[in-house]
Amino acid sequence: MREALTAAASRRVTRPAPLRQAVYDALTELIVSGSLKPGQHLVEAELAEHLGVSRQPVREALQRLQTDGWVDLRPAQGAFVHSPTEEEAAQLLGVRSVLETYSAQLAAQNAKPEDVEHLQELQREGVDALAAGDVERLVAANTALHAFITTVADNAVLAELISGVSQKVRWYYTPIARPRGKEAWNEHTQLIKAIAKGDADRAGEVMRKHTERTTDFYRKQIAASTSKD
């Protein structure tokens, strides 16, 4: 764990935010980014040292992280990064598929030429990141593209619901960003074309298939990992 935390030393928490929230946010980001991996033991003293805080806010953050499904607290053993099950992934990614399908339909109805141009810029960034093999940049580009489609959809309730699942979607997506990359970004191209044409039905269908393929890919990865164990 020390190596992962050392690599993420630049993420030391800042004081202006309430401390317990800042520690929670920092630890969540370390988990989402893969710096802290599923099943990894979390030692309070080490986390406190690397985040530059006392152990108390770390302990409070770990309690909340357990409640939110990021961490498992085991009696007499301590805290461990949660390892998502296939069923958990299927449920969350299934909800994401429904929400983002509707988001794509609305985006196709609302998109202006400058919105399409920005989507194409985000697409180019993702393709470039894939070519460079830069996973962090690739995940960021994917997140930005999907987030901008939600922005163009212009539905505040939908945006709030998507925001509620987006962080865990990013967590699940990070380990498959490269192997799923080429197919996923080809699908993004088709999605942007549908949005540019204002074809809501086509945009929704492309997004539905896109998110379902990501879900299937992730579930197969979990199954393969389980069989190795």
PDB file of C-alpha atoms in Angstrom:
ATOM      1  CA  MET A   1       0.000   0.000   0.000  1.00  0.00           C
ATOM      2  CA  ARG A   2       2.893   2.385   0.700  1.00  0.00           C
ATOM      3  CA  GLU A   3       3.897   2.380  -2.975  1.00  0.00           C
ATOM      4  CA  ALA A   4       0.391   3.225  -4.132  1.00  0.00           C
ATOM      5  CA  LEU A   5       0.100   6.026  -1.597  1.00  0.00           C
ATOM      6  CA  THR A   6       3.551   7.374  -2.385  1.00  0.00           C
ATOM      7  CA  ALA A   7       2.630   7.532  -6.080  1.00  0.00           C
ATOM      8  CA  ALA A   8      -0.464   9.483  -5.112  1.00  0.00           C
ATOM      9  CA  ALA A   9       1.329  11.821  -2.699  1.00  0.00           C
ATOM     10  CA  SER A  10       0.228  14.831  -4.742  1.00  0.00           C
ATOM     11  CA  ARG A  11      -3.326  14.113  -3.607  1.00  0.00           C
ATOM     12  CA  ARG A  12      -2.667  15.125   0.009  1.00  0.00           C
ATOM     13  CA  VAL A  13      -5.855  16.673   1.297  1.00  0.00           C
ATOM     14  CA  THR A  14      -6.297  20.406   1.611  1.00  0.00           C
ATOM     15  CA  ARG A  15      -7.645  22.046   4.724  1.00  0.00           C
ATOM     16  CA  PRO A  16     -10.331  24.479   3.444  1.00  0.00           C
ATOM     17  CA  ALA A  17     -12.904  21.673   2.999  1.00  0.00           C
ATOM     18  CA  PRO A  18     -14.316  19.971   6.125  1.00  0.00           C
ATOM     19  CA  LEU A  19     -11.567  17.528   7.016  1.00  0.00           C
ATOM     20  CA  ARG A  20     -13.641  14.353   7.185  1.00  0.00           C
ATOM     21  CA  GLN A  21     -15.122  15.133   3.748  1.00  0.00           C
ATOM     22  CA  ALA A  22     -11.693  15.904   2.287  1.00  0.00           C
ATOM     23  CA  VAL A  23     -10.291  12.596   3.592  1.00  0.00           C
ATOM     24  CA  TYR A  24     -13.329  10.705   2.295  1.00  0.00           C
ATOM     25  CA  ASP A  25     -12.960  12.311  -1.143  1.00  0.00           C
ATOM     26  CA  ALA A  26      -9.214  11.604  -1.251  1.00  0.00           C
ATOM     27  CA  LEU A  27      -9.628   7.937  -0.335  1.00  0.00           C
ATOM     28  CA  THR A  28     -12.500   7.491  -2.789  1.00  0.00           C
ATOM     29  CA  GLU A  29     -10.385   8.916  -5.593  1.00  0.00           C
ATOM     30  CA  LEU A  30      -7.488   6.604  -4.694  1.00  0.00           C
ATOM     31  CA  ILE A  31      -9.866   3.636  -4.947  1.00  0.00           C
ATOM     32  CA  VAL A  32     -11.535   4.806  -8.167  1.00  0.00           C
ATOM     33  CA  SER A  33      -8.184   5.469  -9.848  1.00  0.00           C
ATOM     34  CA  GLY A  34      -6.874   2.044  -8.887  1.00  0.00           C
ATOM     35  CA  SER A  35      -4.107   3.376  -6.632  1.00  0.00           C
ATOM     36  CA  LEU A  36      -5.806   1.362  -3.905  1.00  0.00           C
ATOM     37  CA  LYS A  37      -6.937  -1.933  -5.396  1.00  0.00           C
ATOM     38  CA  PRO A  38      -9.893  -4.242  -4.602  1.00  0.00           C
ATOM     39  CA  GLY A  39      -9.056  -6.467  -1.652  1.00  0.00           C
ATOM     40  CA  GLN A  40      -6.159  -4.281  -0.506  1.00  0.00           C
ATOM     41  CA  HIS A  41      -5.670  -3.887   3.260  1.00  0.00           C
ATOM     42  CA  LEU A  42      -6.041  -0.289   4.433  1.00  0.00           C
ATOM     43  CA  VAL A  43      -3.920   0.647   7.435  1.00  0.00           C
ATOM     44  CA  GLU A  44      -5.165   3.732   9.287  1.00  0.00           C
ATOM     45  CA  ALA A  45      -1.718   4.934  10.337  1.00  0.00           C
ATOM     46  CA  GLU A  46      -0.323   4.711   6.786  1.00  0.00           C
ATOM     47  CA  LEU A  47      -3.331   6.450   5.276  1.00  0.00           C
ATOM     48  CA  ALA A  48      -3.121   9.230   7.876  1.00  0.00           C
ATOM     49  CA  GLU A  49       0.588   9.724   7.241  1.00  0.00           C
ATOM     50  CA  HIS A  50       0.269   9.964   3.475  1.00  0.00           C
ATOM     51  CA  LEU A  51      -2.787  12.205   3.563  1.00  0.00           C
ATOM     52  CA  GLY A  52      -1.183  14.468   6.143  1.00  0.00           C
ATOM     53  CA  VAL A  53      -3.930  14.127   8.758  1.00  0.00           C
ATOM     54  CA  SER A  54      -4.518  12.426  12.099  1.00  0.00           C
ATOM     55  CA  ARG A  55      -5.996   8.945  12.355  1.00  0.00           C
ATOM     56  CA  GLN A  56      -9.395  10.156  13.584  1.00  0.00           C
ATOM     57  CA  PRO A  57     -10.683  11.609  10.279  1.00  0.00           C
ATOM     58  CA  VAL A  58      -9.309   8.544   8.482  1.00  0.00           C
ATOM     59  CA  ARG A  59     -11.256   6.287  10.854  1.00  0.00           C
ATOM     60  CA  GLU A  60     -14.412   8.343  10.284  1.00  0.00           C
ATOM     61  CA  ALA A  61     -13.896   8.258   6.518  1.00  0.00           C
ATOM     62  CA  LEU A  62     -13.454   4.471   6.524  1.00  0.00           C
ATOM     63  CA  GLN A  63     -16.757   4.067   8.372  1.00  0.00           C
ATOM     64  CA  ARG A  64     -18.519   6.145   5.731  1.00  0.00           C
ATOM     65  CA  LEU A  65     -16.704   4.372   2.908  1.00  0.00           C
ATOM     66  CA  GLN A  66     -18.057   1.089   4.241  1.00  0.00           C
ATOM     67  CA  THR A  67     -21.594   2.500   4.281  1.00  0.00           C
ATOM     68  CA  ASP A  68     -21.204   3.650   0.676  1.00  0.00           C
ATOM     69  CA  GLY A  69     -19.808   0.326  -0.535  1.00  0.00           C
ATOM     70  CA  TRP A  70     -16.197   1.315  -1.152  1.00  0.00           C
ATOM     71  CA  VAL A  71     -14.609  -0.451   1.830  1.00  0.00           C
ATOM     72  CA  ASP A  72     -15.220  -3.603   3.892  1.00  0.00           C
ATOM     73  CA  LEU A  73     -14.570  -3.410   7.639  1.00  0.00           C
ATOM     74  CA  ARG A  74     -13.836  -6.898   8.996  1.00  0.00           C
ATOM     75  CA  PRO A  75     -13.828  -7.603  12.743  1.00  0.00           C
ATOM     76  CA  ALA A  76     -10.328  -8.178  14.115  1.00  0.00           C
ATOM     77  CA  GLN A  77      -8.855  -7.748  10.606  1.00  0.00           C
ATOM     78  CA  GLY A  78      -9.360  -4.112   9.700  1.00  0.00           C
ATOM     79  CA  ALA A  79     -10.398  -2.290   6.548  1.00  0.00           C
ATOM     80  CA  PHE A  80     -10.105  -3.593   2.992  1.00  0.00           C
ATOM     81  CA  VAL A  81     -10.992  -2.077  -0.360  1.00  0.00           C
ATOM     82  CA  HIS A  82     -14.262  -3.638  -1.469  1.00  0.00           C
ATOM     83  CA  SER A  83     -14.138  -6.150  -4.326  1.00  0.00           C
ATOM     84  CA  PRO A  84     -17.280  -5.660  -6.452  1.00  0.00           C
ATOM     85  CA  THR A  85     -19.235  -8.807  -7.212  1.00  0.00           C
ATOM     86  CA  GLU A  86     -20.601  -9.648 -10.635  1.00  0.00           C
ATOM     87  CA  GLU A  87     -24.142  -9.004  -9.366  1.00  0.00           C
ATOM     88  CA  GLU A  88     -23.212  -5.575  -7.981  1.00  0.00           C
ATOM     89  CA  ALA A  89     -21.644  -4.617 -11.289  1.00  0.00           C
ATOM     90  CA  ALA A  90     -24.638  -5.858 -13.264  1.00  0.00           C
ATOM     91  CA  GLN A  91     -27.073  -3.866 -11.133  1.00  0.00           C
ATOM     92  CA  LEU A  92     -25.161  -0.595 -11.201  1.00  0.00           C
ATOM     93  CA  LEU A  93     -24.160  -0.774 -14.859  1.00  0.00           C
ATOM     94  CA  GLY A  94     -27.700  -1.773 -15.777  1.00  0.00           C
ATOM     95  CA  VAL A  95     -29.059   1.372 -14.145  1.00  0.00           C
ATOM     96  CA  ARG A  96     -26.356   3.381 -15.870  1.00  0.00           C
ATOM     97  CA  SER A  97     -27.456   1.961 -19.236  1.00  0.00           C
ATOM     98  CA  VAL A  98     -31.047   3.112 -18.741  1.00  0.00           C
ATOM     99  CA  LEU A  99     -30.020   6.603 -17.608  1.00  0.00           C
ATOM    100  CA  GLU A 100     -27.435   7.188 -20.314  1.00  0.00           C
ATOM    101  CA  THR A 101     -29.688   5.876 -23.075  1.00  0.00           C
ATOM    102  CA  TYR A 102     -32.218   8.549 -22.173  1.00  0.00           C
ATOM    103  CA  SER A 103     -29.407  11.095 -21.871  1.00  0.00           C
ATOM    104  CA  ALA A 104     -28.261  10.335 -25.433  1.00  0.00           C
ATOM    105  CA  GLN A 105     -31.806  10.686 -26.763  1.00  0.00           C
ATOM    106  CA  LEU A 106     -32.209  14.103 -25.140  1.00  0.00           C
ATOM    107  CA  ALA A 107     -28.751  15.178 -26.310  1.00  0.00           C
ATOM    108  CA  ALA A 108     -29.684  14.370 -29.909  1.00  0.00           C
ATOM    109  CA  GLN A 109     -32.768  16.555 -29.556  1.00  0.00           C
ATOM    110  CA  ASN A 110     -30.902  19.466 -27.968  1.00  0.00           C
ATOM    111  CA  ALA A 111     -27.389  19.483 -29.481  1.00  0.00           C
ATOM    112  CA  LYS A 112     -26.166  22.636 -31.176  1.00  0.00           C
ATOM    113  CA  PRO A 113     -23.324  22.623 -33.747  1.00  0.00           C
ATOM    114  CA  GLU A 114     -20.854  23.808 -31.103  1.00  0.00           C
ATOM    115  CA  ASP A 115     -21.910  20.933 -28.827  1.00  0.00           C
ATOM    116  CA  VAL A 116     -21.216  18.416 -31.579  1.00  0.00           C
ATOM    117  CA  GLU A 117     -17.859  20.054 -32.218  1.00  0.00           C
ATOM    118  CA  HIS A 118     -16.933  19.695 -28.550  1.00  0.00           C
ATOM    119  CA  LEU A 119     -17.986  16.037 -28.547  1.00  0.00           C
ATOM    120  CA  GLN A 120     -15.713  15.478 -31.531  1.00  0.00           C
ATOM    121  CA  GLU A 121     -12.839  17.142 -29.650  1.00  0.00           C
ATOM    122  CA  LEU A 122     -13.431  14.830 -26.682  1.00  0.00           C
ATOM    123  CA  GLN A 123     -13.544  11.890 -29.077  1.00  0.00           C
ATOM    124  CA  ARG A 124     -10.171  12.843 -30.560  1.00  0.00           C
ATOM    125  CA  GLU A 125      -8.706  13.132 -27.062  1.00  0.00           C
ATOM    126  CA  GLY A 126      -9.905   9.621 -26.232  1.00  0.00           C
ATOM    127  CA  VAL A 127      -8.534   8.124 -29.447  1.00  0.00           C
ATOM    128  CA  ASP A 128      -5.186   9.830 -28.854  1.00  0.00           C
ATOM    129  CA  ALA A 129      -5.083   8.550 -25.265  1.00  0.00           C
ATOM    130  CA  LEU A 130      -5.855   5.034 -26.470  1.00  0.00           C
ATOM    131  CA  ALA A 131      -3.036   5.211 -29.035  1.00  0.00           C
ATOM    132  CA  ALA A 132      -0.662   6.391 -26.311  1.00  0.00           C
ATOM    133  CA  GLY A 133      -1.757   3.622 -23.929  1.00  0.00           C
ATOM    134  CA  ASP A 134      -2.440   6.230 -21.250  1.00  0.00           C
ATOM    135  CA  VAL A 135      -5.138   4.662 -19.051  1.00  0.00           C
ATOM    136  CA  GLU A 136      -5.623   7.656 -16.738  1.00  0.00           C
ATOM    137  CA  ARG A 137      -6.066  10.007 -19.685  1.00  0.00           C
ATOM    138  CA  LEU A 138      -8.303   7.463 -21.433  1.00  0.00           C
ATOM    139  CA  VAL A 139     -10.632   7.125 -18.463  1.00  0.00           C
ATOM    140  CA  ALA A 140     -10.734  10.911 -18.058  1.00  0.00           C
ATOM    141  CA  ALA A 141     -11.665  11.356 -21.716  1.00  0.00           C
ATOM    142  CA  ASN A 142     -14.387   8.714 -21.498  1.00  0.00           C
ATOM    143  CA  THR A 143     -15.808  10.318 -18.359  1.00  0.00           C
ATOM    144  CA  ALA A 144     -15.710  13.778 -19.945  1.00  0.00           C
ATOM    145  CA  LEU A 145     -17.478  12.633 -23.105  1.00  0.00           C
ATOM    146  CA  HIS A 146     -20.303  10.914 -21.252  1.00  0.00           C
ATOM    147  CA  ALA A 147     -20.605  13.853 -18.844  1.00  0.00           C
ATOM    148  CA  PHE A 148     -20.883  16.335 -21.700  1.00  0.00           C
ATOM    149  CA  ILE A 149     -23.643  14.292 -23.321  1.00  0.00           C
ATOM    150  CA  THR A 150     -25.505  14.582 -20.007  1.00  0.00           C
ATOM    151  CA  THR A 151     -24.884  18.332 -20.024  1.00  0.00           C
ATOM    152  CA  VAL A 152     -26.302  18.643 -23.539  1.00  0.00           C
ATOM    153  CA  ALA A 153     -29.320  16.551 -22.490  1.00  0.00           C
ATOM    154  CA  ASP A 154     -30.189  19.465 -20.175  1.00  0.00           C
ATOM    155  CA  ASN A 155     -32.262  17.549 -17.632  1.00  0.00           C
ATOM    156  CA  ALA A 156     -31.336  18.389 -14.041  1.00  0.00           C
ATOM    157  CA  VAL A 157     -33.005  15.337 -12.493  1.00  0.00           C
ATOM    158  CA  LEU A 158     -31.321  13.006 -14.976  1.00  0.00           C
ATOM    159  CA  ALA A 159     -27.965  14.693 -14.372  1.00  0.00           C
ATOM    160  CA  GLU A 160     -28.308  14.169 -10.616  1.00  0.00           C
ATOM    161  CA  LEU A 161     -29.167  10.494 -11.041  1.00  0.00           C
ATOM    162  CA  ILE A 162     -26.246   9.912 -13.409  1.00  0.00           C
ATOM    163  CA  SER A 163     -23.932  11.733 -11.018  1.00  0.00           C
ATOM    164  CA  GLY A 164     -24.979   9.288  -8.297  1.00  0.00           C
ATOM    165  CA  VAL A 165     -23.601   6.308 -10.226  1.00  0.00           C
ATOM    166  CA  SER A 166     -20.833   7.900 -12.303  1.00  0.00           C
ATOM    167  CA  GLN A 167     -18.036   7.500  -9.751  1.00  0.00           C
ATOM    168  CA  LYS A 168     -18.548   3.755  -9.399  1.00  0.00           C
ATOM    169  CA  VAL A 169     -18.939   3.454 -13.167  1.00  0.00           C
ATOM    170  CA  ARG A 170     -15.516   5.079 -13.491  1.00  0.00           C
ATOM    171  CA  TRP A 171     -14.142   2.608 -10.899  1.00  0.00           C
ATOM    172  CA  TYR A 172     -15.472  -0.351 -12.857  1.00  0.00           C
ATOM    173  CA  TYR A 173     -14.343   1.073 -16.195  1.00  0.00           C
ATOM    174  CA  THR A 174     -10.718   1.825 -15.282  1.00  0.00           C
ATOM    175  CA  PRO A 175      -9.392  -1.790 -15.447  1.00  0.00           C
ATOM    176  CA  ILE A 176     -11.084  -2.426 -18.813  1.00  0.00           C
ATOM    177  CA  ALA A 177     -10.382   0.963 -20.415  1.00  0.00           C
ATOM    178  CA  ARG A 178      -7.556  -0.324 -22.602  1.00  0.00           C
ATOM    179  CA  PRO A 179      -8.836  -3.780 -23.648  1.00  0.00           C
ATOM    180  CA  ARG A 180     -12.318  -2.383 -24.324  1.00  0.00           C
ATOM    181  CA  GLY A 181     -10.917   0.853 -25.764  1.00  0.00           C
ATOM    182  CA  LYS A 182     -10.907   0.429 -29.539  1.00  0.00           C
ATOM    183  CA  GLU A 183     -14.433  -0.955 -29.716  1.00  0.00           C
ATOM    184  CA  ALA A 184     -15.744   1.592 -27.199  1.00  0.00           C
ATOM    185  CA  TRP A 185     -14.346   4.602 -29.043  1.00  0.00           C
ATOM    186  CA  ASN A 186     -15.662   3.302 -32.366  1.00  0.00           C
ATOM    187  CA  GLU A 187     -19.078   3.183 -30.703  1.00  0.00           C
ATOM    188  CA  HIS A 188     -18.588   6.756 -29.496  1.00  0.00           C
ATOM    189  CA  THR A 189     -18.046   7.790 -33.130  1.00  0.00           C
ATOM    190  CA  GLN A 190     -21.404   6.289 -34.109  1.00  0.00           C
ATOM    191  CA  LEU A 191     -23.052   7.938 -31.109  1.00  0.00           C
ATOM    192  CA  ILE A 192     -21.735  11.380 -31.997  1.00  0.00           C
ATOM    193  CA  LYS A 193     -22.910  10.965 -35.593  1.00  0.00           C
ATOM    194  CA  ALA A 194     -26.433  10.175 -34.380  1.00  0.00           C
ATOM    195  CA  ILE A 195     -26.422  13.171 -32.024  1.00  0.00           C
ATOM    196  CA  ALA A 196     -25.144  15.419 -34.814  1.00  0.00           C
ATOM    197  CA  LYS A 197     -28.043  14.315 -37.051  1.00  0.00           C
ATOM    198  CA  GLY A 198     -30.566  14.909 -34.284  1.00  0.00           C
ATOM    199  CA  ASP A 199     -31.629  11.269 -34.490  1.00  0.00           C
ATOM    200  CA  ALA A 200     -32.810  10.574 -30.931  1.00  0.00           C
ATOM    201  CA  ASP A 201     -33.872   6.977 -31.582  1.00  0.00           C
ATOM    202  CA  ARG A 202     -30.549   6.081 -33.170  1.00  0.00           C
ATOM    203  CA  ALA A 203     -28.545   7.870 -30.450  1.00  0.00           C
ATOM    204  CA  GLY A 204     -30.452   6.012 -27.743  1.00  0.00           C
ATOM    205  CA  GLU A 205     -29.960   2.665 -29.466  1.00  0.00           C
ATOM    206  CA  VAL A 206     -26.221   3.216 -29.946  1.00  0.00           C
ATOM    207  CA  MET A 207     -25.823   4.282 -26.309  1.00  0.00           C
ATOM    208  CA  ARG A 208     -27.860   1.312 -25.073  1.00  0.00           C
ATOM    209  CA  LYS A 209     -25.697  -1.165 -26.970  1.00  0.00           C
ATOM    210  CA  HIS A 210     -22.532   0.704 -25.958  1.00  0.00           C
ATOM    211  CA  THR A 211     -23.293   0.551 -22.232  1.00  0.00           C
ATOM    212  CA  GLU A 212     -24.499  -3.061 -22.439  1.00  0.00           C
ATOM    213  CA  ARG A 213     -21.278  -4.138 -24.146  1.00  0.00           C
ATOM    214  CA  THR A 214     -19.259  -2.420 -21.441  1.00  0.00           C
ATOM    215  CA  THR A 215     -21.308  -4.267 -18.816  1.00  0.00           C
ATOM    216  CA  ASP A 216     -20.796  -7.622 -20.553  1.00  0.00           C
ATOM    217  CA  PHE A 217     -17.065  -6.962 -20.900  1.00  0.00           C
ATOM    218  CA  TYR A 218     -16.744  -6.130 -17.206  1.00  0.00           C
ATOM    219  CA  ARG A 219     -18.741  -9.163 -16.105  1.00  0.00           C
ATOM    220  CA  LYS A 220     -16.542 -11.446 -18.203  1.00  0.00           C
ATOM    221  CA  GLN A 221     -13.490  -9.883 -16.592  1.00  0.00           C
ATOM    222  CA  ILE A 222     -14.856 -10.589 -13.109  1.00  0.00           C
ATOM    223  CA  ALA A 223     -15.682 -14.171 -14.107  1.00  0.00           C
ATOM    224  CA  ALA A 224     -12.177 -14.700 -15.501  1.00  0.00           C
ATOM    225  CA  SER A 225     -10.606 -13.230 -12.374  1.00  0.00           C
ATOM    226  CA  THR A 226     -12.743 -15.445 -10.139  1.00  0.00           C
ATOM    227  CA  SER A 227     -11.837 -18.594 -12.073  1.00  0.00           C
ATOM    228  CA  LYS A 228      -8.125 -17.815 -11.633  1.00  0.00           C
ATOM    229  CA  ASP A 229      -8.601 -17.540  -7.890  1.00  0.00           C
TER     230      ASP A 229
END
